Coordinates of N, CA, C and O and ligand atoms in Angstrom, one line a residue:
M14 N -3.6 -0.3 2.6 CA -2.2 -0.4 2.1 C -1.3 0.1 3.2 O -1.4 1.2 3.7
V15 N -0.3 -0.8 3.6 CA 0.5 -0.5 4.8 C 2.0 -0.7 4.5 O 2.4 -1.7 4.0
C16 N 2.8 0.4 4.8 CA 4.2 0.3 4.8 C 4.8 0.8 6.1 O 4.0 1.0 7.1
L17 N 6.0 1.1 6.1 CA 6.7 1.6 7.4 C 6.3 3.1 7.6 O 5.8 3.4 8.7
G18 N 6.7 3.9 6.7 CA 6.5 5.4 6.9 C 5.2 6.0 6.4 O 4.9 7.1 6.8
N19 N 4.5 5.3 5.5 CA 3.3 5.8 4.9 C 3.6 7.1 4.1 O 2.8 8.0 4.1
I20 N 4.8 7.2 3.5 CA 5.2 8.3 2.7 C 5.7 7.9 1.3 O 5.6 8.6 0.4
C21 N 6.2 6.6 1.2 CA 6.7 6.2 -0.1 C 5.8 5.1 -0.8 O 5.1 5.4 -1.8
R22 N 5.8 3.9 -0.3 CA 5.1 2.8 -1.0 C 3.6 2.8 -0.8 O 2.8 2.7 -1.8
S23 N 3.1 2.9 0.4 CA 1.6 2.7 0.6 C 0.8 3.9 0.0 O -0.3 3.6 -0.4
P24 N 1.3 5.1 0.1 CA 0.5 6.2 -0.6 C 0.4 5.9 -2.1 O -0.7 6.1 -2.7
L25 N 1.4 5.4 -2.7 CA 1.4 5.0 -4.1 C 0.4 3.9 -4.3 O -0.4 3.9 -5.3
A26 N 0.5 2.9 -3.5 CA -0.4 1.7 -3.6 C -1.9 2.2 -3.4 O -2.8 1.8 -4.2
E27 N -2.2 3.1 -2.5 CA -3.5 3.6 -2.3 C -4.0 4.3 -3.6 O -5.1 4.1 -4.1
G28 N -3.1 5.2 -4.1 CA -3.5 6.0 -5.3 C -3.7 5.1 -6.5 O -4.7 5.3 -7.3
I29 N -2.8 4.1 -6.7 CA -3.0 3.2 -7.9 C -4.2 2.4 -7.8 O -5.0 2.3 -8.7
A30 N -4.4 1.8 -6.6 CA -5.6 0.9 -6.4 C -6.9 1.7 -6.6 O -7.8 1.2 -7.2
Q31 N -6.9 2.9 -6.0 CA -8.2 3.7 -6.1 C -8.4 4.1 -7.6 O -9.5 4.0 -8.0
H32 N -7.3 4.5 -8.3 CA -7.4 4.9 -9.7 C -8.0 3.7 -10.5 O -8.9 3.9 -11.3
L33 N -7.4 2.5 -10.3 CA -7.8 1.3 -11.1 C -9.3 0.9 -10.8 O -10.1 0.6 -11.6
A34 N -9.6 1.0 -9.5 CA -11.0 0.6 -9.1 C -12.0 1.6 -9.6 O -13.1 1.2 -10.1
D35 N -11.7 2.9 -9.6 CA -12.5 3.9 -10.1 C -12.7 3.7 -11.6 O -13.9 3.8 -12.2
Q36 N -11.6 3.4 -12.3 CA -11.7 3.1 -13.8 C -12.7 2.0 -14.1 O -13.3 1.9 -15.1
R37 N -12.7 1.0 -13.2 CA -13.6 -0.2 -13.4 C -15.0 0.1 -12.9 O -15.8 -0.8 -12.9
G38 N -15.2 1.3 -12.4 CA -16.6 1.6 -11.9 C -16.9 1.0 -10.6 O -18.1 0.8 -10.2
L39 N -15.9 0.6 -9.8 CA -16.2 -0.1 -8.5 C -16.3 1.0 -7.5 O -15.4 1.9 -7.4
D40 N -17.2 0.9 -6.6 CA -17.4 1.8 -5.5 C -16.6 1.3 -4.3 O -17.2 1.0 -3.2
W41 N -15.3 1.3 -4.4 CA -14.5 0.7 -3.3 C -13.6 1.8 -2.8 O -13.2 2.8 -3.5
H42 N -13.3 1.7 -1.5 CA -12.5 2.8 -0.8 C -11.2 2.2 -0.4 O -11.2 1.2 0.4
F43 N -10.1 2.8 -0.8 CA -8.8 2.5 -0.3 C -8.2 3.6 0.5 O -8.5 4.8 0.4
D44 N -7.3 3.2 1.5 CA -6.6 4.1 2.3 C -5.2 3.6 2.6 O -5.0 2.4 2.1
S45 N -4.4 4.3 3.2 CA -3.1 3.8 3.5 C -2.6 4.3 4.9 O -3.1 5.3 5.4
A46 N -1.7 3.6 5.5 CA -1.2 3.9 6.8 C 0.2 3.3 7.0 O 0.6 2.5 6.2
G47 N 0.9 3.8 8.0 CA 2.3 3.3 8.3 C 2.3 2.6 9.6 O 1.4 2.9 10.5
T48 N 3.2 1.7 9.8 CA 3.3 1.0 11.1 C 4.1 1.9 12.1 O 4.0 1.6 13.3
S49 N 4.8 2.9 11.6 CA 5.7 3.6 12.5 C 5.1 4.9 13.1 O 5.4 5.2 14.3
G50 N 4.3 5.6 12.3 CA 3.9 6.9 12.8 C 4.9 8.0 12.7 O 4.7 9.2 13.2
W51 N 6.1 7.7 12.1 CA 7.2 8.7 12.1 C 6.9 9.9 11.3 O 7.6 11.0 11.5
H52 N 6.1 9.8 10.3 CA 5.8 11.0 9.4 C 4.4 11.5 9.5 O 3.9 12.0 8.6
D53 N 3.8 11.3 10.7 CA 2.4 11.7 10.9 C 2.1 13.1 10.3 O 2.8 14.0 10.7
G54 N 1.0 13.2 9.5 CA 0.6 14.4 9.0 C 1.3 14.9 7.8 O 0.9 15.9 7.2
K55 N 2.4 14.3 7.4 CA 3.2 14.7 6.2 C 2.6 14.2 4.9 O 2.0 13.1 4.9
P56 N 2.8 14.9 3.8 CA 2.4 14.5 2.5 C 3.3 13.3 2.1 O 4.4 13.1 2.7
P57 N 3.0 12.6 1.0 CA 3.9 11.6 0.5 C 5.2 12.2 0.1 O 5.3 13.4 -0.2
D58 N 6.2 11.4 0.0 CA 7.6 11.7 -0.5 C 7.4 12.3 -1.9 O 6.7 11.8 -2.7
S59 N 8.2 13.4 -2.2 CA 8.1 14.1 -3.5 C 8.3 13.1 -4.6 O 7.8 13.3 -5.7
R60 N 9.2 12.1 -4.4 CA 9.5 11.1 -5.5 C 8.3 10.2 -5.8 O 8.1 9.8 -6.9
S61 N 7.5 9.9 -4.8 CA 6.3 9.2 -5.0 C 5.2 10.0 -5.7 O 4.5 9.6 -6.6
I62 N 5.1 11.3 -5.2 CA 4.2 12.2 -5.9 C 4.5 12.3 -7.4 O 3.6 12.3 -8.3
E63 N 5.8 12.4 -7.7 CA 6.3 12.7 -9.0 C 6.0 11.5 -9.9 O 5.5 11.6 -11.0
V64 N 6.2 10.3 -9.5 CA 6.0 9.1 -10.3 C 4.5 8.9 -10.5 O 4.1 8.4 -11.6
A65 N 3.7 9.2 -9.5 CA 2.3 9.0 -9.6 C 1.7 10.0 -10.6 O 1.0 9.7 -11.5
T66 N 2.2 11.3 -10.5 CA 1.7 12.4 -11.4 C 2.1 12.0 -12.9 O 1.3 12.3 -13.8
A67 N 3.3 11.4 -13.1 CA 3.7 11.0 -14.4 C 2.7 10.0 -15.1 O 2.7 9.9 -16.3
H68 N 1.9 9.3 -14.2 CA 1.0 8.4 -14.7 C -0.5 8.8 -14.5 O -1.4 8.0 -14.5
G69 N -0.6 10.1 -14.3 CA -2.0 10.7 -14.2 C -2.7 10.4 -12.9 O -3.9 10.5 -12.8
I70 N -1.9 10.1 -11.8 CA -2.5 9.8 -10.5 C -2.1 10.9 -9.5 O -0.9 11.1 -9.3
D71 N -3.0 11.5 -8.8 CA -2.7 12.6 -7.9 C -2.8 12.1 -6.5 O -3.8 11.7 -6.0
I72 N -1.6 12.0 -5.8 CA -1.6 11.5 -4.4 C -1.1 12.6 -3.5 O -0.9 12.4 -2.3
A73 N -1.0 13.9 -4.0 CA -0.3 15.0 -3.2 C -1.1 15.4 -2.0 O -0.6 15.9 -1.1
Q74 N -2.5 15.1 -2.0 CA -3.3 15.5 -0.9 C -3.3 14.5 0.3 O -3.8 14.8 1.4
Q75 N -2.7 13.4 0.1 CA -2.6 12.4 1.2 C -1.8 12.8 2.3 O -0.8 13.6 2.2
Q76 N -2.1 12.4 3.5 CA -1.4 12.7 4.7 C -1.0 11.4 5.5 O -1.9 10.6 5.7
S77 N 0.2 11.3 5.8 CA 0.7 10.1 6.5 C 0.0 9.9 7.9 O -0.2 10.9 8.6
R78 N -0.3 8.7 8.2 CA -0.9 8.4 9.5 C -0.5 7.0 9.9 O 0.0 6.2 9.1
K79 N -0.6 6.7 11.2 CA -0.2 5.4 11.8 C -1.4 4.5 11.7 O -2.6 4.9 11.8
L80 N -1.1 3.2 11.4 CA -2.2 2.2 11.4 C -2.7 2.1 12.8 O -2.0 2.1 13.8
I81 N -4.1 2.0 12.9 CA -4.7 1.9 14.2 C -5.6 0.6 14.3 O -6.0 0.1 13.3
E82 N -5.9 0.2 15.5 CA -6.7 -1.0 15.7 C -8.0 -1.0 14.9 O -8.5 -2.0 14.4
N83 N -8.7 0.2 14.9 CA -9.9 0.4 14.3 C -9.9 0.0 12.8 O -10.9 -0.3 12.2
D84 N -8.7 0.2 12.2 CA -8.6 -0.1 10.7 C -8.9 -1.6 10.5 O -9.4 -2.0 9.4
F85 N -8.7 -2.5 11.5 CA -9.0 -3.9 11.3 C -10.5 -4.2 11.4 O -10.9 -5.3 11.0
E86 N -11.3 -3.2 11.8 CA -12.7 -3.4 11.8 C -13.3 -2.7 10.6 O -14.3 -3.2 10.0
F87 N -12.8 -1.6 10.2 CA -13.4 -0.8 9.1 C -13.1 -1.4 7.7 O -13.9 -1.4 6.8
F88 N -11.8 -1.9 7.6 CA -11.4 -2.4 6.2 C -11.5 -3.9 6.1 O -11.4 -4.7 7.1
D89 N -11.8 -4.4 4.9 CA -11.9 -5.8 4.6 C -10.5 -6.4 4.5 O -10.3 -7.6 4.8
F90 N -9.6 -5.6 3.9 CA -8.2 -6.1 3.7 C -7.2 -5.2 4.3 O -7.4 -3.9 4.2
I91 N -6.2 -5.7 4.9 CA -5.0 -4.9 5.4 C -3.9 -5.5 4.6 O -3.6 -6.7 4.6
I92 N -3.2 -4.7 3.8 CA -2.2 -5.2 2.8 C -0.8 -4.6 3.1 O -0.5 -3.5 2.6
P93 N 0.0 -5.4 3.8 CA 1.4 -4.9 4.0 C 2.3 -5.1 2.8 O 2.0 -5.9 1.9
M94 N 3.4 -4.3 2.7 CA 4.2 -4.2 1.6 C 5.4 -5.2 1.7 O 5.9 -5.7 0.7
D95 N 5.9 -5.5 2.9 CA 7.0 -6.4 3.1 C 6.8 -7.2 4.4 O 5.9 -7.0 5.1
A96 N 7.8 -8.1 4.6 CA 7.7 -9.0 5.8 C 7.7 -8.3 7.1 O 7.1 -8.7 8.1
E97 N 8.5 -7.2 7.2 CA 8.6 -6.4 8.4 C 7.2 -5.8 8.7 O 6.7 -5.8 9.8
N98 N 6.6 -5.2 7.6 CA 5.3 -4.6 7.8 C 4.3 -5.7 8.2 O 3.4 -5.4 9.1
L99 N 4.4 -6.9 7.6 CA 3.5 -8.0 8.0 C 3.6 -8.4 9.4 O 2.5 -8.5 10.1
R100 N 4.8 -8.4 9.9 CA 5.0 -8.8 11.4 C 4.4 -7.7 12.2 O 3.6 -8.0 13.2
D101 N 4.6 -6.4 11.9 CA 4.1 -5.3 12.7 C 2.5 -5.3 12.7 O 1.9 -5.0 13.7
V102 N 2.0 -5.5 11.5 CA 0.5 -5.5 11.3 C -0.1 -6.6 12.2 O -1.1 -6.4 12.8
R103 N 0.5 -7.8 12.1 CA 0.0 -8.9 12.9 C 0.0 -8.6 14.4 O -0.9 -9.0 15.1
Q104 N 1.1 -7.9 14.8 CA 1.1 -7.5 16.2 C 0.0 -6.6 16.7 O -0.5 -6.7 17.8
L105 N -0.4 -5.7 15.7 CA -1.4 -4.7 16.1 C -2.8 -5.3 15.9 O -3.7 -4.7 16.5
A106 N -3.0 -6.3 15.1 CA -4.3 -6.8 14.8 C -5.0 -7.3 16.1 O -4.5 -8.1 16.9
P107 N -6.2 -6.8 16.4 CA -7.0 -7.2 17.6 C -7.4 -8.7 17.4 O -7.6 -9.1 16.2
D108 N -7.6 -9.4 18.5 CA -8.1 -10.8 18.4 C -9.4 -10.8 17.7 O -10.3 -10.0 18.0
G109 N -9.6 -11.7 16.8 CA -10.9 -11.9 16.1 C -11.2 -10.8 15.1 O -12.4 -10.7 14.7
S110 N -10.3 -10.0 14.7 CA -10.6 -9.0 13.7 C -11.0 -9.6 12.4 O -10.5 -10.6 12.0
K111 N -11.9 -8.9 11.7 CA -12.4 -9.5 10.5 C -11.6 -9.3 9.3 O -11.7 -10.0 8.2
A112 N -10.7 -8.3 9.3 CA -9.9 -8.0 8.1 C -9.0 -9.1 7.7 O -8.4 -9.7 8.6
Q113 N -8.9 -9.3 6.4 CA -7.9 -10.3 5.9 C -6.6 -9.6 5.8 O -6.5 -8.5 5.2
I114 N -5.5 -10.2 6.3 CA -4.2 -9.6 6.1 C -3.5 -10.4 4.9 O -3.4 -11.6 4.9
R115 N -3.1 -9.6 3.9 CA -2.6 -10.2 2.7 C -1.5 -9.4 2.1 O -1.6 -8.2 1.9
M116 N -0.3 -10.0 1.9 CA 0.8 -9.2 1.3 C 0.5 -8.7 -0.1 O -0.1 -9.4 -0.9
M117 N 0.9 -7.5 -0.4 CA 0.6 -6.9 -1.7 C 1.0 -7.8 -2.8 O 0.3 -8.0 -3.7
M118 N 2.3 -8.2 -2.8 CA 2.8 -9.0 -3.9 C 2.2 -10.4 -4.0 O 2.3 -11.1 -5.1
D119 N 1.5 -10.8 -3.0 CA 0.9 -12.2 -3.0 C -0.2 -12.2 -4.1 O -0.5 -13.3 -4.6
F120 N -0.9 -11.1 -4.3 CA -1.9 -11.1 -5.4 C -1.3 -11.4 -6.7 O -2.0 -12.0 -7.6
L121 N -0.1 -11.0 -6.9 CA 0.6 -11.2 -8.2 C 1.3 -12.5 -8.3 O 1.2 -13.2 -9.3
H122 N 2.0 -12.8 -7.2 CA 2.8 -14.1 -7.2 C 2.5 -14.9 -6.0 O 3.3 -14.9 -5.0
P123 N 1.3 -15.5 -5.9 CA 1.0 -16.3 -4.7 C 2.1 -17.3 -4.4 O 2.7 -17.9 -5.2
R124 N 2.4 -17.4 -3.1 CA 3.4 -18.4 -2.5 C 4.8 -18.0 -2.8 O 5.7 -18.7 -2.4
R125 N 5.1 -16.9 -3.5 CA 6.5 -16.6 -3.8 C 7.1 -15.7 -2.7 O 8.3 -15.4 -2.8
D126 N 6.3 -15.2 -1.8 CA 6.9 -14.4 -0.6 C 7.6 -13.2 -1.1 O 8.6 -12.8 -0.6
G127 N 7.0 -12.5 -2.1 CA 7.6 -11.3 -2.6 C 7.3 -10.0 -1.8 O 6.4 -10.0 -1.0
R128 N 8.2 -9.0 -1.9 CA 8.0 -7.8 -1.2 C 8.0 -6.6 -2.2 O 8.6 -6.7 -3.3
V129 N 7.4 -5.5 -1.7 CA 7.6 -4.3 -2.4 C 8.8 -3.6 -1.8 O 8.7 -3.2 -0.6
P130 N 9.9 -3.5 -2.5 CA 11.2 -3.0 -1.8 C 11.0 -1.5 -1.4 O 10.4 -0.7 -2.0
D131 N 11.6 -1.2 -0.2 CA 11.6 0.1 0.3 C 12.5 1.0 -0.5 O 13.7 0.8 -0.5
P132 N 12.0 2.1 -1.2 CA 12.8 2.9 -2.1 C 13.4 4.1 -1.4 O 14.0 4.9 -2.0
Y133 N 13.1 4.3 -0.1 CA 13.4 5.6 0.6 C 14.8 6.1 0.5 O 15.0 7.2 0.2
Y134 N 15.8 5.1 0.7 CA 17.2 5.6 0.7 C 17.8 5.5 -0.7 O 19.0 5.7 -0.8
G135 N 17.0 5.2 -1.7 CA 17.6 5.0 -3.1 C 17.3 6.2 -4.0 O 16.9 7.3 -3.5
G136 N 17.4 6.1 -5.3 CA 17.1 7.2 -6.2 C 15.7 7.0 -6.9 O 14.9 6.2 -6.4
K137 N 15.5 7.8 -7.9 CA 14.2 7.8 -8.5 C 13.9 6.5 -9.2 O 12.7 6.2 -9.4
E138 N 14.9 5.8 -9.7 CA 14.7 4.6 -10.4 C 13.9 3.6 -9.5 O 13.1 2.8 -9.9
G139 N 14.3 3.6 -8.2 CA 13.6 2.7 -7.2 C 12.1 3.0 -7.1 O 11.3 2.1 -6.9
F140 N 11.7 4.3 -7.2 CA 10.3 4.7 -7.2 C 9.6 4.2 -8.4 O 8.4 3.8 -8.4
R141 N 10.3 4.3 -9.6 CA 9.7 3.8 -10.8 C 9.5 2.3 -10.7 O 8.4 1.7 -11.2
E142 N 10.5 1.6 -10.1 CA 10.3 0.1 -10.0 C 9.1 -0.2 -9.0 O 8.3 -1.1 -9.3
V143 N 9.0 0.5 -7.9 CA 7.9 0.3 -7.0 C 6.6 0.6 -7.7 O 5.6 -0.1 -7.5
Y144 N 6.5 1.7 -8.5 CA 5.3 2.0 -9.2 C 4.9 0.8 -10.1 O 3.7 0.4 -10.1
N145 N 5.8 0.3 -10.8 CA 5.5 -0.8 -11.8 C 5.1 -2.1 -11.0 O 4.1 -2.8 -11.4
L146 N 5.7 -2.4 -9.9 CA 5.3 -3.5 -9.1 C 3.9 -3.4 -8.6 O 3.1 -4.3 -8.6
L147 N 3.6 -2.1 -8.1 CA 2.3 -1.9 -7.5 C 1.2 -1.9 -8.5 O 0.1 -2.4 -8.3
L148 N 1.5 -1.4 -9.7 CA 0.5 -1.4 -10.8 C 0.2 -2.8 -11.1 O -1.0 -3.2 -11.2
Q149 N 1.2 -3.7 -11.3 CA 0.9 -5.1 -11.6 C 0.1 -5.8 -10.5 O -0.8 -6.5 -10.7
S150 N 0.6 -5.6 -9.2 CA -0.1 -6.3 -8.1 C -1.5 -5.7 -7.9 O -2.4 -6.5 -7.5
C151 N -1.7 -4.4 -8.1 CA -3.1 -3.9 -7.9 C -4.0 -4.4 -9.0 O -5.2 -4.7 -8.7
E152 N -3.5 -4.5 -10.2 CA -4.3 -5.1 -11.3 C -4.7 -6.5 -10.9 O -5.9 -6.9 -11.1
A153 N -3.7 -7.3 -10.5 CA -4.0 -8.7 -10.1 C -5.0 -8.8 -8.9 O -5.9 -9.6 -8.9
M154 N -4.8 -7.9 -8.0 CA -5.8 -7.8 -6.8 C -7.2 -7.6 -7.3 O -8.1 -8.3 -6.9
L155 N -7.4 -6.6 -8.2 CA -8.7 -6.3 -8.6 C -9.3 -7.4 -9.5 O -10.5 -7.8 -9.4
N156 N -8.4 -8.0 -10.3 CA -8.9 -9.2 -11.1 C -9.4 -10.3 -10.2 O -10.4 -10.9 -10.4
E157 N -8.6 -10.6 -9.1 CA -9.0 -11.7 -8.2 C -10.2 -11.4 -7.5 O -11.1 -12.2 -7.3
L158 N -10.3 -10.1 -7.0 CA -11.5 -9.8 -6.1 C -12.7 -9.5 -6.8 O -13.8 -9.5 -6.2
T159 N -12.7 -9.4 -8.1 CA -13.9 -9.2 -8.9 C -14.3 -10.4 -9.7 O -15.2 -10.4 -10.4
S160 N -13.5 -11.5 -9.6 CA -13.8 -12.7 -10.4 C -14.7 -13.7 -9.7 O -14.9 -13.6 -8.5
Ligands
4NP212 P1 7.8 3.8 3.2 O1 9.3 4.2 3.1 O2 7.7 2.8 4.3 O3 7.6 3.1 1.9 O4 7.0 5.0 3.4 C1 10.0 4.8 4.2 C2 9.8 6.1 4.6 C3 10.5 6.6 5.7 C4 11.4 5.8 6.3 C5 11.6 4.5 5.9 C6 10.9 4.0 4.9 N1 12.2 6.4 7.4 O5 13.1 5.7 7.9 O6 11.9 7.5 7.8

């Protein structure tokens, strides 16, 4: 799960996807990273922690890190949140890497070119909106990948 700062959207995406996969009894591992590295080592934004906690998901122990080339070898999927993330992810992807790059919202609305909006400069309502978008798209992702 990849966004710009790895403190708002992708930590939530990681937490939600891991929670849903665990509930389904899948032995799958999710992680998250940022394209920027601006917040390296920091925990998620308190507003992301709060909305996750309200839904029984603990993301407080996560630490922001930058996306690295090795991620394209280790993970089957690299999942950017918006078009800017997608562009940056593609730039970092090594030639011939095996990971599939797939936009988060594409699992929910294929071909609609949707994005998970950046909630950083807004209020708490934006984080609730992001939570709901991610919940729907992560459900759709697990449905597709287990069918
Ligand atoms: P994120 O949100 O990419 O969802 O983690 C942001 C976090 C920090 C900044 C921008 C977006 N920033 O400019 O520091």
